PDB file of N, CA and C in Angstrom:
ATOM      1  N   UNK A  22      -1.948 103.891  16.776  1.00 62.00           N
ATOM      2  CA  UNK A  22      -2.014 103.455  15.392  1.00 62.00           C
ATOM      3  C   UNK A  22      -1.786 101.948  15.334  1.00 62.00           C
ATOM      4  N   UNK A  23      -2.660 101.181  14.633  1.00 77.00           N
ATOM      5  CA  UNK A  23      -2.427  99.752  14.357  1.00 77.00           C
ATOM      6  C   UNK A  23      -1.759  99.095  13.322  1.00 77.00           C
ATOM      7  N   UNK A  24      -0.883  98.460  13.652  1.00 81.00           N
ATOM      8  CA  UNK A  24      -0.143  97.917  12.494  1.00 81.00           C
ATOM      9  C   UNK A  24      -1.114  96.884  11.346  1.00 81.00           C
ATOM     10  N   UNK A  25      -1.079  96.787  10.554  1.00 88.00           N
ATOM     11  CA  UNK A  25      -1.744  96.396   9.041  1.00 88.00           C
ATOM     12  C   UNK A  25      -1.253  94.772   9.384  1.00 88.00           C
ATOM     13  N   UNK A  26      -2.036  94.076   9.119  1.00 88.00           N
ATOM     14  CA  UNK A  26      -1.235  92.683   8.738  1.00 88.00           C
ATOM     15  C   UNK A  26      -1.773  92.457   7.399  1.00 88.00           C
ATOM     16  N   UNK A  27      -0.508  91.903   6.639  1.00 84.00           N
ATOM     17  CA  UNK A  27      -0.914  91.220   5.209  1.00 84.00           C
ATOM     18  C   UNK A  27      -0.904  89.921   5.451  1.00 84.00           C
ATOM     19  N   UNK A  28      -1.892  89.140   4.861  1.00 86.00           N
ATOM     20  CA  UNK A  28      -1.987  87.902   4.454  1.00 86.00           C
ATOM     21  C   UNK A  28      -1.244  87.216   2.830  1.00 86.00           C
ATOM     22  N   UNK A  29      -0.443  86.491   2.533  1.00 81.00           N
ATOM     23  CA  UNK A  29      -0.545  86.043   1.310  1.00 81.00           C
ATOM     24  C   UNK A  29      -1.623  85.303   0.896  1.00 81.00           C
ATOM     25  N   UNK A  30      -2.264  85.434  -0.734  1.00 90.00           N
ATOM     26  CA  UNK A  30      -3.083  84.803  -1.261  1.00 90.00           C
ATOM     27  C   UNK A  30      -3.052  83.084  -1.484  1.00 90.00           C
ATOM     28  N   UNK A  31      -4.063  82.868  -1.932  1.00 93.00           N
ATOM     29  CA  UNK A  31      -4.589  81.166  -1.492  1.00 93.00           C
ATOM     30  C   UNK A  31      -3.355  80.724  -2.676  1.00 93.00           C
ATOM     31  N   UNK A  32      -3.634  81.796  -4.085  1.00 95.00           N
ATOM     32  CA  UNK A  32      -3.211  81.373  -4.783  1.00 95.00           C
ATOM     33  C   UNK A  32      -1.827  80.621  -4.922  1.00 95.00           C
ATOM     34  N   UNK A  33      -1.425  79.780  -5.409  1.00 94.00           N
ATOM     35  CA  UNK A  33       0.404  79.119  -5.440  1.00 94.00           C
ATOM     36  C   UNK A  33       1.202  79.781  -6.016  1.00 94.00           C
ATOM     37  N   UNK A  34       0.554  79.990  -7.562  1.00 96.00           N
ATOM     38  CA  UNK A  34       1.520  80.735  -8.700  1.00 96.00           C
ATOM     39  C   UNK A  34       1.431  82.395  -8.473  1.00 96.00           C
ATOM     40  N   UNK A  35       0.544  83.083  -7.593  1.00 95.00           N
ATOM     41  CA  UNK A  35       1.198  84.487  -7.135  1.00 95.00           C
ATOM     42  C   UNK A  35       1.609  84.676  -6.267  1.00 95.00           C
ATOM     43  N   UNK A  36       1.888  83.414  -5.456  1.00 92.00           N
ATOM     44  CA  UNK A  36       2.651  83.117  -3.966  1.00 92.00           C
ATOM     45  C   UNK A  36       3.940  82.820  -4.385  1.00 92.00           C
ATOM     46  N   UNK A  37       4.127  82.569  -5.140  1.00 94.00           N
ATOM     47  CA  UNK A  37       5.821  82.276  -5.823  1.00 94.00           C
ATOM     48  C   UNK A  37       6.550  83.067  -6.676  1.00 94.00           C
ATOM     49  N   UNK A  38       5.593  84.449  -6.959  1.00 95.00           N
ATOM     50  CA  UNK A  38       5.693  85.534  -7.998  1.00 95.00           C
ATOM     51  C   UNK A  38       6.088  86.772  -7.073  1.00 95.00           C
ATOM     52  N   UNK A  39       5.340  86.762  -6.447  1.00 92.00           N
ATOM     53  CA  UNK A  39       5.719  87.049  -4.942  1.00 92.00           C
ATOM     54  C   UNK A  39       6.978  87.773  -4.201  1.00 92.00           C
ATOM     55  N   UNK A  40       7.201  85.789  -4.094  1.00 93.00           N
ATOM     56  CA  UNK A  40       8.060  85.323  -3.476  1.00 93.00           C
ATOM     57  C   UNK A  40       9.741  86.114  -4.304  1.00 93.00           C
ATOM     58  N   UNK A  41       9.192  85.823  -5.279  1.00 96.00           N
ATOM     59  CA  UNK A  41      10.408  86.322  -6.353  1.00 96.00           C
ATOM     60  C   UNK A  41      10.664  87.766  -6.597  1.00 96.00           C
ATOM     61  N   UNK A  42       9.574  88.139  -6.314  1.00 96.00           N
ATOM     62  CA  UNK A  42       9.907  89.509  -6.644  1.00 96.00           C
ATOM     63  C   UNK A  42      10.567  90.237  -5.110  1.00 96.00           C
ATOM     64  N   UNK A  43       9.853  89.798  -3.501  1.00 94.00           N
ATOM     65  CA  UNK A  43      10.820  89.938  -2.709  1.00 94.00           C
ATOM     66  C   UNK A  43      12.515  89.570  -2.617  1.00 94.00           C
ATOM     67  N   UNK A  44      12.765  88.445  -3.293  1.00 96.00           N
ATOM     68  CA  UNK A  44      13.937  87.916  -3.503  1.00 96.00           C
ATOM     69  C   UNK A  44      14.514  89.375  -3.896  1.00 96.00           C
ATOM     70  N   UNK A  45      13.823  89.566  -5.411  1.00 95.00           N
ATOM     71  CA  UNK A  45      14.620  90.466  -6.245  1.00 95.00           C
ATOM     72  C   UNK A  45      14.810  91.879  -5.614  1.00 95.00           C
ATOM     73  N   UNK A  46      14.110  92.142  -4.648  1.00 93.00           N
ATOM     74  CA  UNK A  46      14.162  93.686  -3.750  1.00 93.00           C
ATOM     75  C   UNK A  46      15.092  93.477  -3.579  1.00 93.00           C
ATOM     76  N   UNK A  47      15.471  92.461  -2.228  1.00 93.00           N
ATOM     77  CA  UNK A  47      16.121  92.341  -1.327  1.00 93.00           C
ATOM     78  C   UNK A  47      17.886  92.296  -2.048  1.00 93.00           C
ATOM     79  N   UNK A  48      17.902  91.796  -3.163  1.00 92.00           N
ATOM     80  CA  UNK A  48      19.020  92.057  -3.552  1.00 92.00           C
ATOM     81  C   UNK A  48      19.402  93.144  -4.320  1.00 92.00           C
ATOM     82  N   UNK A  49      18.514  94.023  -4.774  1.00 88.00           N
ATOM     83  CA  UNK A  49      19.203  95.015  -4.848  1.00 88.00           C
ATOM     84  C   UNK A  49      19.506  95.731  -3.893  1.00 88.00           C
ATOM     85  N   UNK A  50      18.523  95.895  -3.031  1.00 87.00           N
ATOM     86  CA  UNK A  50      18.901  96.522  -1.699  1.00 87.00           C
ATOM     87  C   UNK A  50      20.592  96.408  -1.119  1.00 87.00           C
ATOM     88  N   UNK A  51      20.532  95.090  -0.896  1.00 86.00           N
ATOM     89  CA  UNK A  51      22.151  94.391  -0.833  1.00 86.00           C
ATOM     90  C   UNK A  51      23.128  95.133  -1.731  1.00 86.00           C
ATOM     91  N   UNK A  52      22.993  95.055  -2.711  1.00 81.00           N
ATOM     92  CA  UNK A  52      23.901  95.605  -3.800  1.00 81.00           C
ATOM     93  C   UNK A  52      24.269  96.845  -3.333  1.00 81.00           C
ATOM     94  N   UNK A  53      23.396  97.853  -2.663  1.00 75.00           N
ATOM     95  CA  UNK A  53      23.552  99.545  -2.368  1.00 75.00           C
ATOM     96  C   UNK A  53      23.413  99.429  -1.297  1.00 75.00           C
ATOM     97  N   UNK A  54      23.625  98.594  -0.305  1.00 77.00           N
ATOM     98  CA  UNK A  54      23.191  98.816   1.107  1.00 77.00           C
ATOM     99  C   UNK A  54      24.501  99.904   1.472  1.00 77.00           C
ATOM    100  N   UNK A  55      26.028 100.244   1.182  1.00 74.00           N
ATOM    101  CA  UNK A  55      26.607 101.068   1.820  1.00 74.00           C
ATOM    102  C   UNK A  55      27.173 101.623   0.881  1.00 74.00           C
ATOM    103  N   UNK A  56      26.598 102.246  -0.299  1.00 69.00           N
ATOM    104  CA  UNK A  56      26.196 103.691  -0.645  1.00 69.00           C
ATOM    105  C   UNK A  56      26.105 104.674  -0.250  1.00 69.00           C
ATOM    106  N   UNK A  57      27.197 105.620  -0.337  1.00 70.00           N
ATOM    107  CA  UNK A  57      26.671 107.117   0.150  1.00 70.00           C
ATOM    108  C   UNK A  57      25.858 107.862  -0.791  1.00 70.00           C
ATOM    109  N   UNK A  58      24.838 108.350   0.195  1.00 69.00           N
ATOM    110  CA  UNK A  58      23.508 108.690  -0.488  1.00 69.00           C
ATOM    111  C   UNK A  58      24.005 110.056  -1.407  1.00 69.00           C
ATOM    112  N   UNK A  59      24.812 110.548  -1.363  1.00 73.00           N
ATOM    113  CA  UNK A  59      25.190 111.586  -2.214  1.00 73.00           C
ATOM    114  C   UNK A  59      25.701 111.441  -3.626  1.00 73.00           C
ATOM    115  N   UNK A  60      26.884 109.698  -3.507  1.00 69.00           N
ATOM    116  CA  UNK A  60      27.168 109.316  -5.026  1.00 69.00           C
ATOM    117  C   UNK A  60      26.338 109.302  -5.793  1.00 69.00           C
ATOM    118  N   UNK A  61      25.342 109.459  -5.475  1.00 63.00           N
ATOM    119  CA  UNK A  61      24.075 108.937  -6.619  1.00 63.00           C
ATOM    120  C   UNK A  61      23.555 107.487  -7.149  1.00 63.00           C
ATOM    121  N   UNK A  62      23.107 107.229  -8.221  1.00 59.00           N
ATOM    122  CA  UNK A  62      22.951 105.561  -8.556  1.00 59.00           C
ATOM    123  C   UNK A  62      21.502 105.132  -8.159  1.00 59.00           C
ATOM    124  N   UNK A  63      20.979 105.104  -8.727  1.00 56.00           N
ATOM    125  CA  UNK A  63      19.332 104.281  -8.576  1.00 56.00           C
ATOM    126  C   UNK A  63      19.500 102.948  -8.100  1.00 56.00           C
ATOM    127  N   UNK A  64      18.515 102.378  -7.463  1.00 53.00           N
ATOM    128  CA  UNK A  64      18.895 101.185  -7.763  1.00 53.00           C
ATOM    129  C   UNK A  64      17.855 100.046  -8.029  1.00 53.00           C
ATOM    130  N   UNK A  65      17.227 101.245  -9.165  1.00 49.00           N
ATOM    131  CA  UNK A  65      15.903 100.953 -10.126  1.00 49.00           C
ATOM    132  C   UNK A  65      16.842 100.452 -11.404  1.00 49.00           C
TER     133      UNK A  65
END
């Protein structure tokens, strides 16, 4: 099986929209990273 590569677009302003919205994963992720999966809690 081959791994996929993504490219980002030419564009600037959805390269920085992006950019922001990985930011914003990544910290919620952080926020629940040691969560036990049983307490519950979205982290939608």
């Amino acid at each position: 099986m081959e791994a996929d590569i993504l490219t980002l677009p030419k564009d600037a302003d959805l390269v920085r929209k992006l950019k922001g919205k990985l930011l914003e994963y990544n910290q919620r992720v952080e926020a629940h990273k040691y969560q036990h999966p049983k307490m519950g809690g979205d982290i939608y």
